Short mmCIF file of C-alpha atoms in Angstrom, two decimals:
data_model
loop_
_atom_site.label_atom_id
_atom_site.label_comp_id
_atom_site.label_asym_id
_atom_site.label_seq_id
_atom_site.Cartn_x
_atom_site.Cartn_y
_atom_site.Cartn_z
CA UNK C 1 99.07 103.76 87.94
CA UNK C 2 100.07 101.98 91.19
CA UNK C 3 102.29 104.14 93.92
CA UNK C 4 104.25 103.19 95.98
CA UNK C 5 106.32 105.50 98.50
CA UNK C 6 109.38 105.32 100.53
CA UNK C 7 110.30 106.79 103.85
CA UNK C 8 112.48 108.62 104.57
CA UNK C 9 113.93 109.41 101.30
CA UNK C 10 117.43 109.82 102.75
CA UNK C 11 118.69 109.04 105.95
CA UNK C 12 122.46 109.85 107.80
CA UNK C 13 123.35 107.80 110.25
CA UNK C 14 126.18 107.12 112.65
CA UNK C 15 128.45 103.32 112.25
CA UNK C 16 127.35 100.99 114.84
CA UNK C 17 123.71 102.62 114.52
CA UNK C 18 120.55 100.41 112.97
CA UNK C 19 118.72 102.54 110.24
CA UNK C 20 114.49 101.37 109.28
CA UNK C 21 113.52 101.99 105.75
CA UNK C 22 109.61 101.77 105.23
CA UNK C 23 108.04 100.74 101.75
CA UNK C 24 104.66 101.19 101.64
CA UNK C 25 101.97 100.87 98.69
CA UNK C 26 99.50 103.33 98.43
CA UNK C 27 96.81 102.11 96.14
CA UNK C 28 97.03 98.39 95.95
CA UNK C 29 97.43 95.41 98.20
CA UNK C 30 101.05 94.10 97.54
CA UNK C 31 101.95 89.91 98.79
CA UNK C 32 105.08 90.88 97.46
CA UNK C 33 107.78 93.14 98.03
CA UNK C 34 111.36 93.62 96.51
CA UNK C 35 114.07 95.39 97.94
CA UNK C 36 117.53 96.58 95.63
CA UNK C 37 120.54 98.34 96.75
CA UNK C 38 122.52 101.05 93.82
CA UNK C 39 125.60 102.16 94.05
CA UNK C 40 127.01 104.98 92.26
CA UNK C 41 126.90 104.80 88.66
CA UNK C 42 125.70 101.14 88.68
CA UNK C 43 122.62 98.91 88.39
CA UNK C 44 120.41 98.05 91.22
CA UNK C 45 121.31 94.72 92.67
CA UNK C 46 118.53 92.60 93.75
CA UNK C 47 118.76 92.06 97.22
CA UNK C 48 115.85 90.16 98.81
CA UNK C 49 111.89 88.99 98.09
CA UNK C 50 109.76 90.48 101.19
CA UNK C 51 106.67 87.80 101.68
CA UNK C 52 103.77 89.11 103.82
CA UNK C 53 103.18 87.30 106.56
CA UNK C 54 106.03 84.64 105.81
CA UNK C 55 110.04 85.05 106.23
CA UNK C 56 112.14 87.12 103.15
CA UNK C 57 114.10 85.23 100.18
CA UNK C 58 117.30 86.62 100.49
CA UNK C 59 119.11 86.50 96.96
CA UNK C 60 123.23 85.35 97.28
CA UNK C 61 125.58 87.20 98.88
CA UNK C 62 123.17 89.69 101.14
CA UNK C 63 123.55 88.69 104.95
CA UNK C 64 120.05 88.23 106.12
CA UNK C 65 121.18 89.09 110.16
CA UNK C 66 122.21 92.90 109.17
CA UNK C 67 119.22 93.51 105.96
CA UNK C 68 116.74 92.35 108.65
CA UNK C 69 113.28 92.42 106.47
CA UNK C 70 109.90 92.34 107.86
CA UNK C 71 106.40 92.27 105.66
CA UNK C 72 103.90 92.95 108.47
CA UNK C 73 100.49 93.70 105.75
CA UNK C 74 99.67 93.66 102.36
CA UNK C 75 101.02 97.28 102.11
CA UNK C 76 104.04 97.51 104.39
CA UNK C 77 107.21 96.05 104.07
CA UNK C 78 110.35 97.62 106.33
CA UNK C 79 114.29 97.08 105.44
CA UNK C 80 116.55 97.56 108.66
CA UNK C 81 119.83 97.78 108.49
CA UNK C 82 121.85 97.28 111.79
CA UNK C 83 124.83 97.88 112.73
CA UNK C 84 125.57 100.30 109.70
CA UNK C 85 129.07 100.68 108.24
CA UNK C 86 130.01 103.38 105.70
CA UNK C 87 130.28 100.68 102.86
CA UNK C 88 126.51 99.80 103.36
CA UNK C 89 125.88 103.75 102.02
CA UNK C 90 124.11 103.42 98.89
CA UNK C 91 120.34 104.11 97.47
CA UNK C 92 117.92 101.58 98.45
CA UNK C 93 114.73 100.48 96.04
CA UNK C 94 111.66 98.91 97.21
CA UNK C 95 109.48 97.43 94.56
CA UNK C 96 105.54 95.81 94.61
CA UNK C 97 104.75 93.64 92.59
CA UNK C 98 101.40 94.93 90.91
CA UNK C 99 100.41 90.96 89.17
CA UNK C 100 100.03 90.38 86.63
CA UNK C 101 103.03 91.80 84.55
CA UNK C 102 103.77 94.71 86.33
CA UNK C 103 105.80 96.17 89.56
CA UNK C 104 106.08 99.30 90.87
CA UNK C 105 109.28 101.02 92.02
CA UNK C 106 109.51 103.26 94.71
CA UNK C 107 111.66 106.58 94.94
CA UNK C 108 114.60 105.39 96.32
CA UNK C 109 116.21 106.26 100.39
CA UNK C 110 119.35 107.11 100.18
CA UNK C 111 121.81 106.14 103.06
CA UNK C 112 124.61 107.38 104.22
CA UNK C 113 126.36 106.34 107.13
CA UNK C 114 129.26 107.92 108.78
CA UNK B 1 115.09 84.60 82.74
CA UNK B 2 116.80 85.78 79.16
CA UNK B 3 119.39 87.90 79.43
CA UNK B 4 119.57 90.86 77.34
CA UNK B 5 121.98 93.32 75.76
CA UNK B 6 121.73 96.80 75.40
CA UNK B 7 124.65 99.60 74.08
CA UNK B 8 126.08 101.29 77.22
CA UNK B 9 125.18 104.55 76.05
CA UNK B 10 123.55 106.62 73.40
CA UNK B 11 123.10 110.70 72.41
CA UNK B 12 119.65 111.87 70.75
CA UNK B 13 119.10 115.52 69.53
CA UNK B 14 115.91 116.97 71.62
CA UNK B 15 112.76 116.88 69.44
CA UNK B 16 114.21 113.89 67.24
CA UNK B 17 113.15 110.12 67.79
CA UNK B 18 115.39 107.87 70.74
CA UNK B 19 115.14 104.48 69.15
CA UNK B 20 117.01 102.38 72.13
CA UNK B 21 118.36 98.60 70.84
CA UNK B 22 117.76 95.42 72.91
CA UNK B 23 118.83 91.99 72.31
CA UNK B 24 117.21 89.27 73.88
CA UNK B 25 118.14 85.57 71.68
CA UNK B 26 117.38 83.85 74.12
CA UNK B 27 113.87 84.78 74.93
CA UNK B 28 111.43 81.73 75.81
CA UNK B 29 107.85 82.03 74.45
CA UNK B 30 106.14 83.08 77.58
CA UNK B 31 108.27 85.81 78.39
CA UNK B 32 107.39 89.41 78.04
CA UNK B 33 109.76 92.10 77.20
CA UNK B 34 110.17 95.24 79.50
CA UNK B 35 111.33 98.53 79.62
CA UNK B 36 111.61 100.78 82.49
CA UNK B 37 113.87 104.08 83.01
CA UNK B 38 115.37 105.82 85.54
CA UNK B 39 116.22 109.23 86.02
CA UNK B 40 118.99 109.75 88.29
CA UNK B 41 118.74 109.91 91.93
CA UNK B 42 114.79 107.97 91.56
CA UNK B 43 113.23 104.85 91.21
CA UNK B 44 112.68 102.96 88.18
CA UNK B 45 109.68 103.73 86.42
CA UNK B 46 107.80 101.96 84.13
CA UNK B 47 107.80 102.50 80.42
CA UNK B 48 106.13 99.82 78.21
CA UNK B 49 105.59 95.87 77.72
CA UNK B 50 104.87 93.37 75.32
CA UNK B 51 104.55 89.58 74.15
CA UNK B 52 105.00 89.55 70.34
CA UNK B 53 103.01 92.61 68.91
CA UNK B 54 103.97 95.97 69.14
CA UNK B 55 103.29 98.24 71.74
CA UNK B 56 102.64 101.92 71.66
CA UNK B 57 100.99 103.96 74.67
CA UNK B 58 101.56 107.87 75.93
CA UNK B 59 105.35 107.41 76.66
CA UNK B 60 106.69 105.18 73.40
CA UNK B 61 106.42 102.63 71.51
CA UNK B 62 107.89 98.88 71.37
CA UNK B 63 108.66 97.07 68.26
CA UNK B 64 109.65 93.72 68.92
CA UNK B 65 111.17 91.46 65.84
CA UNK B 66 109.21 88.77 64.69
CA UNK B 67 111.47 86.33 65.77
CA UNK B 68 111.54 87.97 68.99
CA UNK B 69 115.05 88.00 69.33
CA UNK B 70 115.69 91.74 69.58
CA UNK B 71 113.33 94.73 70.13
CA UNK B 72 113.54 98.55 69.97
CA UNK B 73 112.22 101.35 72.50
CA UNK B 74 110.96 104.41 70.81
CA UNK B 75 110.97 107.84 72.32
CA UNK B 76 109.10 109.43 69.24
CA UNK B 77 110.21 112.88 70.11
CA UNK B 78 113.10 113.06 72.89
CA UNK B 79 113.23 115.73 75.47
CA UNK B 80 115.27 116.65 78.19
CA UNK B 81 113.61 115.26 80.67
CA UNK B 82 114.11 111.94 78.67
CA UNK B 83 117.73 111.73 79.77
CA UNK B 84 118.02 108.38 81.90
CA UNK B 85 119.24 104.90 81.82
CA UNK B 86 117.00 102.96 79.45
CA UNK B 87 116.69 98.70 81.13
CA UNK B 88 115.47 96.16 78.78
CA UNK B 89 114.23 93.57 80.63
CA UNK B 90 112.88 90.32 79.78
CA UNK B 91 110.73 88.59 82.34
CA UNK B 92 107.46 86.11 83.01
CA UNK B 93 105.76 88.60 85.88
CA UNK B 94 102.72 86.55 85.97
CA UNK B 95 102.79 85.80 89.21
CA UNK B 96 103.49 88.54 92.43
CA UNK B 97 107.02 86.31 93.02
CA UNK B 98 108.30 87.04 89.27
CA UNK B 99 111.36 89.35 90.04
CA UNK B 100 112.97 92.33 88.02
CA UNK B 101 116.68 91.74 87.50
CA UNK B 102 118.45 94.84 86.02
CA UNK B 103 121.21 94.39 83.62
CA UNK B 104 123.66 97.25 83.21
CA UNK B 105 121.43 99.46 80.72
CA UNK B 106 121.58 102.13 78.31
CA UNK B 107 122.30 105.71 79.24
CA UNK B 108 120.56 107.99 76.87
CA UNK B 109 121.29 111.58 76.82
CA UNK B 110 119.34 113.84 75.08
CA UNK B 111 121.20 117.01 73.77
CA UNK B 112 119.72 120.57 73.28
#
């Protein structure tokens, strides 16, 4: 089946600092690109729809100026998060969507800021 | 989409048969059903998917109801490294903007 890979798979960093999280797909071309946020012991939360080549859909609630998201080619998408409190800790998903009917989840990065 | 409901957690003995519930009434006719896992601490992976008629590949099988209001994930023979939350999803991913919403799961455990 279709990979697709996250880097780096966890990440400290200090409050105030800006953290990149790269989602890439490995075997497959990808227009699309989802990014989710878990936190313990719940669901992932949709968070935004990363468009190649065109600006992200950001889904209620997420604040597009600190989850900056850029889709640069078919097979890289890139999640930064600036000016990182501890409350944005949490596991962050990339998905690629794989048409039609399937997507493909990543491994997860896990943040933690301090 | 539909949204689905699933019990918040179940046990299976290892070696027996996980059959996981889903409930999905309000499924429209061109919407698939889904089911992904995911074992703690990784991304989702994907499990099986179907319209109408059941399903059955390397991981489990699918039986969906013929009214297509409910469905059931079998794990014919559960092991341990079956232990993970179980999302029933129901979704139209025809198109590379169809998204994945998660509902809340089941969290299977599978005991020695």
């Amino acid at each position: 089946g279709a990979v697709v890979s996250q880097h780096p798979s966890w990440v400290i960093c200090k409050s105030g600092t800006s953290v990149k999280i790269e989602c890439r797909s490995l075997d497959f071309q990808a227009t699309t690109m989802f990014w989710y946020r878990q936190f313990p012991k719940q669901s992932l939360m949709l968070m935004a729809t990363s468009n190649e080549g065109s600006k992200a859909t950001y889904e209620q609630g997420v604040e597009k100026d600190k989850f900056l998201i850029n889709h640069a080619s078919l097979t890289l998408s890139t999640l930064t998060v600036t000016s990182a409190h501890p409350e944005d800790s949490s596991f962050y998903i990339c998905s690629a969507s794989h048409p039609p009917y399937e997507q493909y989840f990543g491994p997860g990065t896990r943040l933690t800021v301090t | 989409d539909a949204k689905t409901t699933q019990p918040t957690s179940m046990d299976c003995a290892e070696g027996r048969a996980a059959n996981l519930p889903c409930n999905h009434s309000t499924i429209s006719g061109n919407e698939y059903v889904y089911w992904y896992r995911q074992i703690h601490s990784q991304g989702p992976q994907y499990i099986i998917h179907g319209l109408k008629n059941n399903e059955t590949n390397e991981m489990a099988s699918l039986i969906i109801t013929e009214d297509r209001k409910s469905s059931t994930l079998i794990l014919p023979h559960a092991t341990l490294r079956d232990t993970a939350v179980y999302y029933c999803i129901v979704s139209d991913l025809k198109t590379s903007y169809d998204k994945v919403i998660f509902g809340p799961g089941t969290s299977l455990s599978v005991i020695p």
